[in-house]
PDB file of C-alpha atoms in Angstrom:
ATOM      1  CA  UNK I 481      -9.664   7.991  56.863  1.00  0.00           C
ATOM      2  CA  UNK I 482      -7.443   8.024  53.780  1.00  0.00           C
ATOM      3  CA  UNK I 483      -4.552  10.429  53.933  1.00  0.00           C
ATOM      4  CA  UNK I 484      -4.900  13.157  51.277  1.00  0.00           C
ATOM      5  CA  UNK I 485      -1.663  12.195  49.536  1.00  0.00           C
ATOM      6  CA  UNK I 486      -2.433   8.454  49.161  1.00  0.00           C
ATOM      7  CA  UNK I 487      -4.851   8.810  46.219  1.00  0.00           C
ATOM      8  CA  UNK I 488      -2.455  11.027  44.201  1.00  0.00           C
ATOM      9  CA  UNK I 489       0.359   8.525  44.799  1.00  0.00           C
ATOM     10  CA  UNK I 490      -1.909   5.726  43.552  1.00  0.00           C
ATOM     11  CA  UNK I 491      -2.680   7.755  40.416  1.00  0.00           C
ATOM     12  CA  UNK I 492       1.040   8.434  39.919  1.00  0.00           C
ATOM     13  CA  UNK I 493       1.773   4.688  40.138  1.00  0.00           C
ATOM     14  CA  UNK I 494      -1.094   3.948  37.748  1.00  0.00           C
ATOM     15  CA  UNK I 495       0.281   6.537  35.322  1.00  0.00           C
ATOM     16  CA  UNK I 496       3.708   4.900  35.416  1.00  0.00           C
ATOM     17  CA  UNK I 497       2.198   1.435  34.878  1.00  0.00           C
ATOM     18  CA  UNK I 498       0.101   2.654  31.940  1.00  0.00           C
ATOM     19  CA  UNK I 499       3.138   4.423  30.468  1.00  0.00           C
ATOM     20  CA  UNK I 500       5.104   1.158  30.616  1.00  0.00           C
ATOM     21  CA  UNK I 501       2.175  -0.623  28.989  1.00  0.00           C
ATOM     22  CA  UNK I 502       2.217   1.998  26.205  1.00  0.00           C
ATOM     23  CA  UNK I 503       5.856   1.176  25.471  1.00  0.00           C
ATOM     24  CA  UNK I 504       5.081  -2.548  25.257  1.00  0.00           C
ATOM     25  CA  UNK I 505       1.712  -2.502  23.478  1.00  0.00           C
ATOM     26  CA  UNK I 506       0.754  -0.790  20.236  1.00  0.00           C
ATOM     27  CA  UNK I 507      -2.250   1.306  21.262  1.00  0.00           C
ATOM     28  CA  UNK I 508      -1.968   4.220  18.885  1.00  0.00           C
ATOM     29  CA  UNK I 509      -1.385   6.651  21.748  1.00  0.00           C
ATOM     30  CA  UNK I 510      -4.542   5.750  23.665  1.00  0.00           C
ATOM     31  CA  UNK I 511      -2.582   4.494  26.660  1.00  0.00           C
ATOM     32  CA  UNK I 512      -0.445   7.649  26.578  1.00  0.00           C
ATOM     33  CA  UNK I 513      -3.595   9.739  26.917  1.00  0.00           C
ATOM     34  CA  UNK I 514      -4.724   7.581  29.851  1.00  0.00           C
ATOM     35  CA  UNK I 515      -1.292   7.941  31.487  1.00  0.00           C
ATOM     36  CA  UNK I 516      -1.369  11.722  31.021  1.00  0.00           C
ATOM     37  CA  UNK I 517      -4.839  11.732  32.573  1.00  0.00           C
ATOM     38  CA  UNK I 518      -3.548   9.800  35.595  1.00  0.00           C
ATOM     39  CA  UNK I 519      -0.605  12.179  36.048  1.00  0.00           C
ATOM     40  CA  UNK I 520      -2.790  15.242  35.533  1.00  0.00           C
ATOM     41  CA  UNK I 521      -5.487  14.130  37.968  1.00  0.00           C
ATOM     42  CA  UNK I 522      -2.831  13.219  40.526  1.00  0.00           C
ATOM     43  CA  UNK I 523      -1.320  16.698  40.268  1.00  0.00           C
ATOM     44  CA  UNK I 524      -4.761  18.292  40.494  1.00  0.00           C
ATOM     45  CA  UNK I 525      -5.516  16.338  43.684  1.00  0.00           C
ATOM     46  CA  UNK I 526      -2.168  17.217  45.272  1.00  0.00           C
ATOM     47  CA  UNK I 527      -2.427  20.932  44.485  1.00  0.00           C
ATOM     48  CA  UNK I 528      -6.048  21.187  45.696  1.00  0.00           C
ATOM     49  CA  UNK I 529      -6.149  18.750  48.622  1.00  0.00           C
ATOM     50  CA  UNK I 530      -2.627  18.915  50.043  1.00  0.00           C
ATOM     51  CA  UNK I 531      -0.521  21.989  49.285  1.00  0.00           C
ATOM     52  CA  UNK I 532       1.290  23.886  46.562  1.00  0.00           C
ATOM     53  CA  UNK I 533       4.647  22.694  47.919  1.00  0.00           C
ATOM     54  CA  UNK I 534       3.559  19.038  47.731  1.00  0.00           C
ATOM     55  CA  UNK I 535       2.250  19.717  44.225  1.00  0.00           C
ATOM     56  CA  UNK I 536       5.630  21.088  43.164  1.00  0.00           C
ATOM     57  CA  UNK I 537       7.324  18.006  44.624  1.00  0.00           C
ATOM     58  CA  UNK I 538       5.011  15.810  42.523  1.00  0.00           C
ATOM     59  CA  UNK I 539       5.715  17.909  39.403  1.00  0.00           C
ATOM     60  CA  UNK I 540       9.462  17.549  39.987  1.00  0.00           C
ATOM     61  CA  UNK I 541       9.035  13.804  40.536  1.00  0.00           C
ATOM     62  CA  UNK I 542       7.083  13.562  37.258  1.00  0.00           C
ATOM     63  CA  UNK I 543       9.752  15.504  35.372  1.00  0.00           C
ATOM     64  CA  UNK I 544      12.365  13.032  36.601  1.00  0.00           C
ATOM     65  CA  UNK I 545      10.330   9.798  36.607  1.00  0.00           C
ATOM     66  CA  UNK I 546       8.612   9.960  33.213  1.00  0.00           C
ATOM     67  CA  UNK I 547      11.829  10.005  31.122  1.00  0.00           C
ATOM     68  CA  UNK I 548      13.390   7.361  33.389  1.00  0.00           C
ATOM     69  CA  UNK I 549      10.345   5.108  32.971  1.00  0.00           C
ATOM     70  CA  UNK I 550      10.337   5.603  29.187  1.00  0.00           C
ATOM     71  CA  UNK I 551      14.044   4.773  28.871  1.00  0.00           C
ATOM     72  CA  UNK I 552      13.695   1.755  31.163  1.00  0.00           C
ATOM     73  CA  UNK I 553      10.660   0.607  29.179  1.00  0.00           C
ATOM     74  CA  UNK I 554      12.527   0.837  25.886  1.00  0.00           C
ATOM     75  CA  UNK I 555      15.449  -1.136  27.319  1.00  0.00           C
ATOM     76  CA  UNK I 556      13.012  -3.700  28.685  1.00  0.00           C
ATOM     77  CA  UNK I 557      11.343  -3.886  25.280  1.00  0.00           C
ATOM     78  CA  UNK I 558      14.699  -4.701  23.669  1.00  0.00           C
ATOM     79  CA  UNK I 559      14.937  -7.830  25.844  1.00  0.00           C
ATOM     80  CA  UNK I 560      11.261  -8.669  25.478  1.00  0.00           C
ATOM     81  CA  UNK I 561      10.012 -11.608  23.404  1.00  0.00           C
ATOM     82  CA  UNK I 562       7.900  -9.025  21.552  1.00  0.00           C
ATOM     83  CA  UNK I 563      10.997  -7.488  19.969  1.00  0.00           C
ATOM     84  CA  UNK I 564      12.488  -8.749  16.721  1.00  0.00           C
ATOM     85  CA  UNK I 565      15.866 -10.157  17.688  1.00  0.00           C
ATOM     86  CA  UNK I 566      17.133 -11.105  14.255  1.00  0.00           C
ATOM     87  CA  UNK I 567      17.213  -9.289  10.992  1.00  0.00           C
ATOM     88  CA  UNK I 568      16.722 -11.011   7.692  1.00  0.00           C
ATOM     89  CA  UNK I 569      19.500 -10.250   5.231  1.00  0.00           C
ATOM     90  CA  UNK I 570      20.560 -11.467   1.837  1.00  0.00           C
ATOM     91  CA  UNK I 571      23.876 -12.581   3.372  1.00  0.00           C
ATOM     92  CA  UNK I 572      21.871 -15.018   5.499  1.00  0.00           C
ATOM     93  CA  UNK I 573      20.130 -16.334   2.409  1.00  0.00           C
ATOM     94  CA  UNK I 574      16.907 -14.356   2.735  1.00  0.00           C
ATOM     95  CA  UNK I 575      15.552 -12.520  -0.274  1.00  0.00           C
ATOM     96  CA  UNK I 576      12.203 -11.194  -1.377  1.00  0.00           C
ATOM     97  CA  UNK I 577      13.120 -12.101  -4.938  1.00  0.00           C
ATOM     98  CA  UNK I 578      13.927 -15.572  -6.288  1.00  0.00           C
ATOM     99  CA  UNK I 579      16.743 -14.957  -8.776  1.00  0.00           C
ATOM    100  CA  UNK I 580      17.354 -18.668  -9.391  1.00  0.00           C
ATOM    101  CA  UNK I 581      13.921 -18.934 -10.990  1.00  0.00           C
ATOM    102  CA  UNK I 582      14.879 -16.296 -13.576  1.00  0.00           C
ATOM    103  CA  UNK I 583      18.338 -17.803 -14.201  1.00  0.00           C
ATOM    104  CA  UNK I 584      16.532 -20.507 -16.201  1.00  0.00           C
ATOM    105  CA  UNK I 585      15.623 -17.887 -18.823  1.00  0.00           C
ATOM    106  CA  UNK I 586      19.250 -17.329 -19.912  1.00  0.00           C
ATOM    107  CA  UNK I 587      19.673 -18.499 -23.511  1.00  0.00           C
ATOM    108  CA  UNK I 588      15.952 -18.869 -24.149  1.00  0.00           C
ATOM    109  CA  UNK I 589      14.157 -17.203 -27.027  1.00  0.00           C
ATOM    110  CA  UNK I 590      10.951 -15.223 -27.057  1.00  0.00           C
ATOM    111  CA  UNK I 591       9.076 -12.386 -28.677  1.00  0.00           C
ATOM    112  CA  UNK I 592       8.836  -8.722 -27.617  1.00  0.00           C
ATOM    113  CA  UNK I 593       5.245  -8.161 -26.471  1.00  0.00           C
ATOM    114  CA  UNK I 594       5.797  -4.395 -26.283  1.00  0.00           C
ATOM    115  CA  UNK I 595       8.335  -1.998 -27.710  1.00  0.00           C
ATOM    116  CA  UNK I 596      11.530  -2.350 -25.672  1.00  0.00           C
ATOM    117  CA  UNK I 597      12.947   1.159 -25.223  1.00  0.00           C
ATOM    118  CA  UNK I 598      14.959  -0.189 -23.427  1.00  0.00           C
ATOM    119  CA  UNK I 599      12.482  -1.700 -20.947  1.00  0.00           C
ATOM    120  CA  UNK I 600       9.296  -3.535 -21.762  1.00  0.00           C
ATOM    121  CA  UNK I 601       7.631  -6.919 -21.798  1.00  0.00           C
ATOM    122  CA  UNK I 602       8.507 -10.066 -23.711  1.00  0.00           C
ATOM    123  CA  UNK I 603       6.808 -13.439 -23.968  1.00  0.00           C
ATOM    124  CA  UNK I 604       9.314 -16.183 -23.147  1.00  0.00           C
ATOM    125  CA  UNK I 605       8.129 -19.795 -22.985  1.00  0.00           C
ATOM    126  CA  UNK I 606       4.536 -18.563 -22.984  1.00  0.00           C
ATOM    127  CA  UNK I 607       5.029 -16.267 -19.969  1.00  0.00           C
ATOM    128  CA  UNK I 608       4.958 -12.469 -19.991  1.00  0.00           C
ATOM    129  CA  UNK I 609       8.207 -11.264 -18.434  1.00  0.00           C
ATOM    130  CA  UNK I 610       9.494  -7.759 -17.717  1.00  0.00           C
ATOM    131  CA  UNK I 611      12.772  -7.357 -19.606  1.00  0.00           C
ATOM    132  CA  UNK I 612      15.375  -4.719 -20.485  1.00  0.00           C
ATOM    133  CA  UNK I 613      17.890  -4.292 -23.281  1.00  0.00           C
ATOM    134  CA  UNK I 614      21.417  -2.894 -23.130  1.00  0.00           C
ATOM    135  CA  UNK I 615      20.069   0.429 -24.395  1.00  0.00           C
ATOM    136  CA  UNK I 616      18.812  -0.778 -27.770  1.00  0.00           C
ATOM    137  CA  UNK I 617      15.335  -0.100 -29.119  1.00  0.00           C
ATOM    138  CA  UNK I 618      13.536  -3.292 -30.110  1.00  0.00           C
ATOM    139  CA  UNK I 619      10.163  -3.142 -31.845  1.00  0.00           C
ATOM    140  CA  UNK I 620       7.105  -5.057 -30.707  1.00  0.00           C
ATOM    141  CA  UNK I 621       6.950  -8.524 -32.261  1.00  0.00           C
ATOM    142  CA  UNK I 622      10.728  -8.879 -32.728  1.00  0.00           C
ATOM    143  CA  UNK I 623      12.437 -12.116 -31.723  1.00  0.00           C
ATOM    144  CA  UNK I 624      14.619 -11.745 -28.620  1.00  0.00           C
ATOM    145  CA  UNK I 625      17.082 -13.895 -26.675  1.00  0.00           C
ATOM    146  CA  UNK I 626      17.776 -13.650 -22.951  1.00  0.00           C
ATOM    147  CA  UNK I 627      21.475 -12.872 -22.479  1.00  0.00           C
ATOM    148  CA  UNK I 628      21.728 -12.350 -18.717  1.00  0.00           C
ATOM    149  CA  UNK I 629      19.909 -12.044 -15.425  1.00  0.00           C
ATOM    150  CA  UNK I 630      21.217  -9.232 -13.207  1.00  0.00           C
ATOM    151  CA  UNK I 631      19.395  -9.207  -9.903  1.00  0.00           C
ATOM    152  CA  UNK I 632      15.737  -8.786 -10.789  1.00  0.00           C
ATOM    153  CA  UNK I 633      16.513  -7.564 -14.331  1.00  0.00           C
ATOM    154  CA  UNK I 634      16.230  -9.940 -17.269  1.00  0.00           C
ATOM    155  CA  UNK I 635      18.433  -8.639 -20.092  1.00  0.00           C
ATOM    156  CA  UNK I 636      17.559  -9.451 -23.724  1.00  0.00           C
ATOM    157  CA  UNK I 637      18.962  -8.705 -27.175  1.00  0.00           C
ATOM    158  CA  UNK I 638      17.343  -8.770 -30.582  1.00  0.00           C
ATOM    159  CA  UNK I 639      17.868 -12.006 -32.529  1.00  0.00           C
ATOM    160  CA  UNK I 640      19.918 -11.529 -35.689  1.00  0.00           C
TER     161      UNK I 640
END
């Protein structure tokens, strides 16, 4: 015959395993609910089938074990192949914006497709490009020249 405390211990171990799985796998909290169910059912079995003292021992063990398991799981996740080990930075040459492509516009001429006050759109070499001025208002249809590229900003001035 199975001892009355064996099944609750099995549910406690299952709860710990599911809690570790929750740390490693994105489940949207579903595995957390399953783990809480395992811990809760284990405590219910201990309090009803064994004794209140044994139940309190299990509660104390849960209070100590759950944070320890979570911290250990997070540390394990940091060394896991699932974790991102490198960060992409502009110092490493990574960028979401290709500034070199826009550097070709410097010195080119175009026409303001919208009023530039000071930002708007210009057509340069047949392409619509978002541009800014140095604070000047330029009317739609005016001839413009690209003077600089500053990050993702293409700076223009009105042709004289």
